[in-house]
Short mmCIF file of C-alpha atoms and ligand atoms in Angstrom, two decimals:
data_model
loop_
_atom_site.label_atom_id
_atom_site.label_comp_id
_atom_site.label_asym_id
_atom_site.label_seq_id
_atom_site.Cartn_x
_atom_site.Cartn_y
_atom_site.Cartn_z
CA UNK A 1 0.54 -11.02 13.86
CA UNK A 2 -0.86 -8.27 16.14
CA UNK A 3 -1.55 -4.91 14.56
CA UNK A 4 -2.67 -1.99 17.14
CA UNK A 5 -3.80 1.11 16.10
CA UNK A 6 -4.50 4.51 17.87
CA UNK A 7 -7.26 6.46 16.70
CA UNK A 8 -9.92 9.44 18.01
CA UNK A 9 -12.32 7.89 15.56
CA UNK A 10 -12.32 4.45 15.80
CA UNK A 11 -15.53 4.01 14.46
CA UNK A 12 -13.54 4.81 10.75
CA UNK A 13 -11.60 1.69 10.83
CA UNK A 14 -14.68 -0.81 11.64
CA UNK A 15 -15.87 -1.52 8.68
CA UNK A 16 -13.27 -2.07 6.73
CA UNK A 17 -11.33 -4.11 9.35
CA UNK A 18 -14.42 -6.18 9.76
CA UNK A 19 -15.01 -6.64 5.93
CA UNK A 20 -13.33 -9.37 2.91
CA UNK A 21 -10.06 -10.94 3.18
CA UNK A 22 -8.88 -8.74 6.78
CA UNK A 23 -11.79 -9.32 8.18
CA UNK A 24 -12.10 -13.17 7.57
CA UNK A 25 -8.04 -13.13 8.97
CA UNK A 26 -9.24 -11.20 11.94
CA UNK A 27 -11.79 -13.79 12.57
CA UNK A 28 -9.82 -17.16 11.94
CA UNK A 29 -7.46 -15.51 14.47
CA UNK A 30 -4.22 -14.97 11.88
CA UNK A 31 -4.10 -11.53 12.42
CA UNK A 32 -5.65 -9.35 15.83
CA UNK A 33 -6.06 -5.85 15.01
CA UNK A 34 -6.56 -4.02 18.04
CA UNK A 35 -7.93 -0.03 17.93
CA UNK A 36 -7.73 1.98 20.94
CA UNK A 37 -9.33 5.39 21.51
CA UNK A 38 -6.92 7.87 23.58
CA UNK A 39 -10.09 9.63 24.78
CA UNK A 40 -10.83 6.53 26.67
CA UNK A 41 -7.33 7.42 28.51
CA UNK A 42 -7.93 11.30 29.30
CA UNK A 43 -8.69 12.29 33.03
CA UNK A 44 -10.00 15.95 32.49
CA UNK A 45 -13.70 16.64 32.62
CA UNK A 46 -13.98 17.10 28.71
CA UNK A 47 -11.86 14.14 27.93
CA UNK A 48 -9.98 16.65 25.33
CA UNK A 49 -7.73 15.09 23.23
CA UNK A 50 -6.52 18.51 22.01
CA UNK A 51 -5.55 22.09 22.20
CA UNK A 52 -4.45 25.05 20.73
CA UNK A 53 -1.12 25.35 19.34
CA UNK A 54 1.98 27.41 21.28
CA UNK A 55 2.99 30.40 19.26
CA UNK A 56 -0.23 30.63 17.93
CA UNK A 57 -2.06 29.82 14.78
CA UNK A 58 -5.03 28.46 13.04
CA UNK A 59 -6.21 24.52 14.05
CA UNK A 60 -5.89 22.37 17.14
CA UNK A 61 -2.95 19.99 18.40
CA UNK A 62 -3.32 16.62 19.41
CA UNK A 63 -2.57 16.82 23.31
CA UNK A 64 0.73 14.28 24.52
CA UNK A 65 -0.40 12.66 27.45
CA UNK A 66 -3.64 11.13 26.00
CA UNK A 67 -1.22 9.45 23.64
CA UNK A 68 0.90 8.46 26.31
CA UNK A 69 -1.16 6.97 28.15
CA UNK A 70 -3.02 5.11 26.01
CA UNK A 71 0.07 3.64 24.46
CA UNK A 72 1.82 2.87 28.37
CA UNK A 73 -1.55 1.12 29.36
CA UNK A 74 -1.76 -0.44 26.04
CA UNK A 75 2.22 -1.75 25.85
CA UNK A 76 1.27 -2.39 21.95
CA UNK A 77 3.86 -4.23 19.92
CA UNK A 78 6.68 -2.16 18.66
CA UNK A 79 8.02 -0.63 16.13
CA UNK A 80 5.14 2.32 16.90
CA UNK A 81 4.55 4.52 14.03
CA UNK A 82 3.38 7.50 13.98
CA UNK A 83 1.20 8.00 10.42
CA UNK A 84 2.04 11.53 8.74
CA UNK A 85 2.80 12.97 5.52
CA UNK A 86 6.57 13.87 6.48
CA UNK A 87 7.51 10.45 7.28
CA UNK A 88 9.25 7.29 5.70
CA UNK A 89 7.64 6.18 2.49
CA UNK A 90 5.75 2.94 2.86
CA UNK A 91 7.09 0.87 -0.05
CA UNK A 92 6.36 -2.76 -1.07
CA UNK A 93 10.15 -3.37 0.32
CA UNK A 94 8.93 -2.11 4.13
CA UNK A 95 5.20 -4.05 3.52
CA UNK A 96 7.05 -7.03 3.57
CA UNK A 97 9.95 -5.98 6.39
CA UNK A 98 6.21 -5.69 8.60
CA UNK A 99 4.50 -8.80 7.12
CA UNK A 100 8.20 -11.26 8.39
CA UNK A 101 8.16 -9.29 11.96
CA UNK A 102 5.35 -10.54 14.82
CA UNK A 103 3.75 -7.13 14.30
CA UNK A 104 3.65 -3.18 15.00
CA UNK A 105 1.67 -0.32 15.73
CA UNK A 106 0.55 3.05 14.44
CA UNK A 107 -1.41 6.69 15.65
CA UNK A 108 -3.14 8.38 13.98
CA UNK A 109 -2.43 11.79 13.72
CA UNK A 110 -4.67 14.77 12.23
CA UNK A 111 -3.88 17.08 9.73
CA UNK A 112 -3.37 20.05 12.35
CA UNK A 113 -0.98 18.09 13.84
CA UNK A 114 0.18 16.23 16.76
CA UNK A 115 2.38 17.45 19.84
CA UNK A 116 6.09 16.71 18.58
CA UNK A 117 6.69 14.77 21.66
CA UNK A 118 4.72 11.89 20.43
CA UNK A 119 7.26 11.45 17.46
CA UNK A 120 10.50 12.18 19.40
CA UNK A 121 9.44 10.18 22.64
CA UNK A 122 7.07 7.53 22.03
CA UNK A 123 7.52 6.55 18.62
CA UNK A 124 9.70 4.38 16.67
CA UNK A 125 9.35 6.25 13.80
CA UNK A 126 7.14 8.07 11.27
CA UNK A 127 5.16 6.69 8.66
CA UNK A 128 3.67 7.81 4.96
CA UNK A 129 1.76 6.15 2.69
CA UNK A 130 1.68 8.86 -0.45
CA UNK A 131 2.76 12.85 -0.98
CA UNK A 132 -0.50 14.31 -0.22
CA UNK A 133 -2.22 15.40 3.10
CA UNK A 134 -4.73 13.32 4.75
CA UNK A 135 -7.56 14.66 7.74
CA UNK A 136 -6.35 12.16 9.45
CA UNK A 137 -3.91 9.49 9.38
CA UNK A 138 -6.46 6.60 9.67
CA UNK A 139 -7.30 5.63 6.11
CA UNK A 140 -3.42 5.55 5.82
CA UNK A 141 -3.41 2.69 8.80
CA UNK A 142 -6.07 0.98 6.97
CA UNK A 143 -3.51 1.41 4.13
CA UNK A 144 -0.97 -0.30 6.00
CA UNK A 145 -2.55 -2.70 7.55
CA UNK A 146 -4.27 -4.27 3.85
CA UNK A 147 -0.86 -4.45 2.30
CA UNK A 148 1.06 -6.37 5.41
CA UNK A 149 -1.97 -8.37 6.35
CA UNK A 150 -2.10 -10.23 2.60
CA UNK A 151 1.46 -10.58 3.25
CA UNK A 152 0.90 -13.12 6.20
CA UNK A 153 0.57 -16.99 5.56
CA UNK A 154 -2.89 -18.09 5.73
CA UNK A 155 -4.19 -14.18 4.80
CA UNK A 156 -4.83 -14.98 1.22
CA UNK A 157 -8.23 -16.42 0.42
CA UNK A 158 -6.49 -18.76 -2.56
CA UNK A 159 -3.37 -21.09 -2.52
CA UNK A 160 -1.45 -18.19 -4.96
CA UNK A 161 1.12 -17.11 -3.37
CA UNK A 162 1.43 -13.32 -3.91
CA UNK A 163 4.66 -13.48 -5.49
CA UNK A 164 3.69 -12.84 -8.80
CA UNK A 165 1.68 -9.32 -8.29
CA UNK A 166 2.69 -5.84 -9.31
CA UNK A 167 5.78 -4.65 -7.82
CA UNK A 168 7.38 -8.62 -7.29
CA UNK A 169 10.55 -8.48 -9.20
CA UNK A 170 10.33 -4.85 -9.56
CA UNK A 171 8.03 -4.48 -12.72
CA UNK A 172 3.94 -3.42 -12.95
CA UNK A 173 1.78 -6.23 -14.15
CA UNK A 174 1.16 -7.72 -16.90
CA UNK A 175 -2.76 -7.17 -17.86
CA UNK A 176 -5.70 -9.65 -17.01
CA UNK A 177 -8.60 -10.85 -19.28
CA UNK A 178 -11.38 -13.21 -18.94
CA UNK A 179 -14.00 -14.40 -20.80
CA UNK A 180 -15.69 -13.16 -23.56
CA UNK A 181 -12.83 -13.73 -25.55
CA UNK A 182 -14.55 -11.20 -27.71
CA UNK A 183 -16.55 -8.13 -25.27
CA UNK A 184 -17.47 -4.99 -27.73
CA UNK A 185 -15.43 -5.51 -30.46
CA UNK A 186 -12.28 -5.56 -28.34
CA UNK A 187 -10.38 -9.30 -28.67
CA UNK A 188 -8.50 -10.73 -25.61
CA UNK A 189 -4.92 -11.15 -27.06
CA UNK A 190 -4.55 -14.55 -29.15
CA UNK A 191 -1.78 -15.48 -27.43
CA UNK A 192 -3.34 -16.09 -23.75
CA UNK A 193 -5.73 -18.90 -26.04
CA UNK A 194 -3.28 -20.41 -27.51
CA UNK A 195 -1.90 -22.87 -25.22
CA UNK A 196 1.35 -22.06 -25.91
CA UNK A 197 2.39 -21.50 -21.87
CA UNK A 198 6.51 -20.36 -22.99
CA UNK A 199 4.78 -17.67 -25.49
CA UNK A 200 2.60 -16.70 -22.87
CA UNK A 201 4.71 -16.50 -20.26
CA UNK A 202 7.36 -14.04 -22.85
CA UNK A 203 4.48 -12.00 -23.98
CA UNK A 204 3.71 -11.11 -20.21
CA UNK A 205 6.93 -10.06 -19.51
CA UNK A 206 6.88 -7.96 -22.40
CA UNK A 207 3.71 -6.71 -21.37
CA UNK A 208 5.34 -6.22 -17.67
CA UNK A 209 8.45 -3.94 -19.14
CA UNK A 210 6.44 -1.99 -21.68
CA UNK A 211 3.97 -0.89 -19.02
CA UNK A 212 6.65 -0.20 -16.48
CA UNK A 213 8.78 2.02 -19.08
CA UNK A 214 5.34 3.81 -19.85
CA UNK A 215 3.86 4.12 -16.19
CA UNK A 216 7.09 4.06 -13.94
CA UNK A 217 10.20 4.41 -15.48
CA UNK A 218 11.65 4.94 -12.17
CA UNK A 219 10.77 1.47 -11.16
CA UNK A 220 12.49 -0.09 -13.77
CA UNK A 221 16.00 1.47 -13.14
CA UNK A 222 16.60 -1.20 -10.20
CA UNK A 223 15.35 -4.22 -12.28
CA UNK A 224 18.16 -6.59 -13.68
CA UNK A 225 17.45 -6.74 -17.90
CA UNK A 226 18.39 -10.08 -19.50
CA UNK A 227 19.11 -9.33 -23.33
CA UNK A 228 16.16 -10.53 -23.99
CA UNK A 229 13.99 -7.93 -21.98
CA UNK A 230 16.01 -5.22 -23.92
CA UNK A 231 15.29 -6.52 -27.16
CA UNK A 232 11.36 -6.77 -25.97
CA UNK A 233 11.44 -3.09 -25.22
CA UNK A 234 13.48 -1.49 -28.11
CA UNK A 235 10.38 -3.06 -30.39
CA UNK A 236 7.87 -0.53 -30.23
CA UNK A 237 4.79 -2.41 -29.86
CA UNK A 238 3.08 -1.12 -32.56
CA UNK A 239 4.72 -3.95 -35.14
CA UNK A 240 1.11 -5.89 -35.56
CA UNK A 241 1.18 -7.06 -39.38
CA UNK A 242 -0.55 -4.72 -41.91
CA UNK A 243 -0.68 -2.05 -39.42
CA UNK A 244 2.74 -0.18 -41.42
CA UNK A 245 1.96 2.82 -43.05
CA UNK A 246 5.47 3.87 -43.92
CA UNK A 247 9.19 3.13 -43.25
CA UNK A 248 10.55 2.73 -39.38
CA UNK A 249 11.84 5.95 -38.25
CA UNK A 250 15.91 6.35 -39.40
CA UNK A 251 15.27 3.58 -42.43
CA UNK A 252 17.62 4.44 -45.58
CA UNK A 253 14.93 5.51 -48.59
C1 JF5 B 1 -1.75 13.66 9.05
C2 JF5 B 1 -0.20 15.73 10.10
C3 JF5 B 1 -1.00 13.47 10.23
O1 JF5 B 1 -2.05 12.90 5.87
C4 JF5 B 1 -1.56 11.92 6.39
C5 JF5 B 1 -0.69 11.01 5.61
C6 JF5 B 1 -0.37 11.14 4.25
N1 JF5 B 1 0.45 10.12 3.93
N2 JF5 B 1 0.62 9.37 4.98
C7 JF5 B 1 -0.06 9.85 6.02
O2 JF5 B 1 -1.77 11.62 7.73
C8 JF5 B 1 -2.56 12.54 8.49
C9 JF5 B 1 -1.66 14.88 8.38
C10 JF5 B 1 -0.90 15.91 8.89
C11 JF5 B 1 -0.24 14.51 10.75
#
């Protein structure tokens, strides 16, 4: 998979694309990441890469034909995205669309802005990772780039496939422990020591639905509920034995 990304501060994405899982991927050749500065591709004396805004107001633009060029000389695999808080959503759904294809591309864009022609001329299409404002849209590549790249075969440092995470089959995750099975006082659930893989299995799909009707109810409005998921979330929760202190709320006295 090839991944290029246009950025005035290339320097940003370095580290972390050199770093852990992407950068061990980047190195065994799976995935090639390419960053491109469109300074490098300016003519004028001060190599600006942008200007003030037409019709006035405060901050700079991000001049077109740096862009341009870049990207012509470039020919970087398509779609091209440009990364910016008005754009499509990035979703788990769209990480994997990216992680099947043979790859894409994104700019980066800063908060003042970039020249509209970018987005209605050279780009595919515009990109978000999250309802809030960036400087600049380069932590939101490195964004994109994490989630697709652990997508890819080989990406993943164990033989797991990722299919079980948070968001696979629509619901959050079930919680982790490891040892001590005691830490503070606080007990890892009995269940994950008993042995008893079918219980374990139901109690983390419980687990999965409570947290998703607590955290993101929104999520689980496009899951598919088997009776028994219903039943596991019309129980409270709070049912441990000896825990009662009075009768369940609507019980006949
Ligand atoms: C940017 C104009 C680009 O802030 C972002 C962003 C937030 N979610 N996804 C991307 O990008 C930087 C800000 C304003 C263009």
């Amino acid at each position: 998979m090839r991944i290029d990304i246009f950025t005035i501060f290339p320097d940003y994405l370095t580290g972390p694309l050199d770093t852990s899982l992407l950068g061990r991927a980047r190195h065994a050749g799976i995935v090639d990441v390419r960053v491109h500065d469109p300074r490098a591709y300016t003519s004028d004396p001060h190599r600006s890469v942008d200007d003030t805004p037409f019709g006035g107001g405060a901050g700079m633009v991000m001049r077109p034909e740096p862009l341009f060029d870049a990207v012509e000389a470039v020919g970087p695999p398509r779609p091209l995205f440009l990364l910016t808080p008005g754009g499509r959503r990035l979703d788990q759904h769209l990480v994997s669309e990216l992680a099947a294809g043979a790859g894409f591309s994104m700019i980066c864009g800063r908060y003042e802005g970039v020249d509209q022609r970018v987005a209605d001329h050279l780009c595919d299409g515009e990109l978000s990772v999250g309802d809030y404002v960036l400087a600049g849209g380069e932590a939101a590549a490195l964004v994109v780039v994490e989630a697709v790249t652990r997508l890819v075969p080989g990406v993943l440092g164990n033989d797991a496939s990722p299919e079980d995470e948070s968001f696979t089959g629509g619901l959050l995750e079930a919680p982790h422990y490891t040892r001590p099975a005691e830490f503070r006082g606080w007990a890892v659930p009995p269940v994950l020591r008993s042995g008893d893989h079918a219980e374990i299995a139901r109690w983390r799909r419980t687990q999965a639905l409570r947290r998703t009707q607590e955290h993101r109810p929104d999520l689980l409005r496009s899951v598919e509920l088997s009776p028994e998921d219903r039943a596991a979330l019309e129980e409270t929760g709070d049912e441990r034995p000896g825990t009662m202190t009075g009768p369940p709320p609507g019980a006949t006295p």
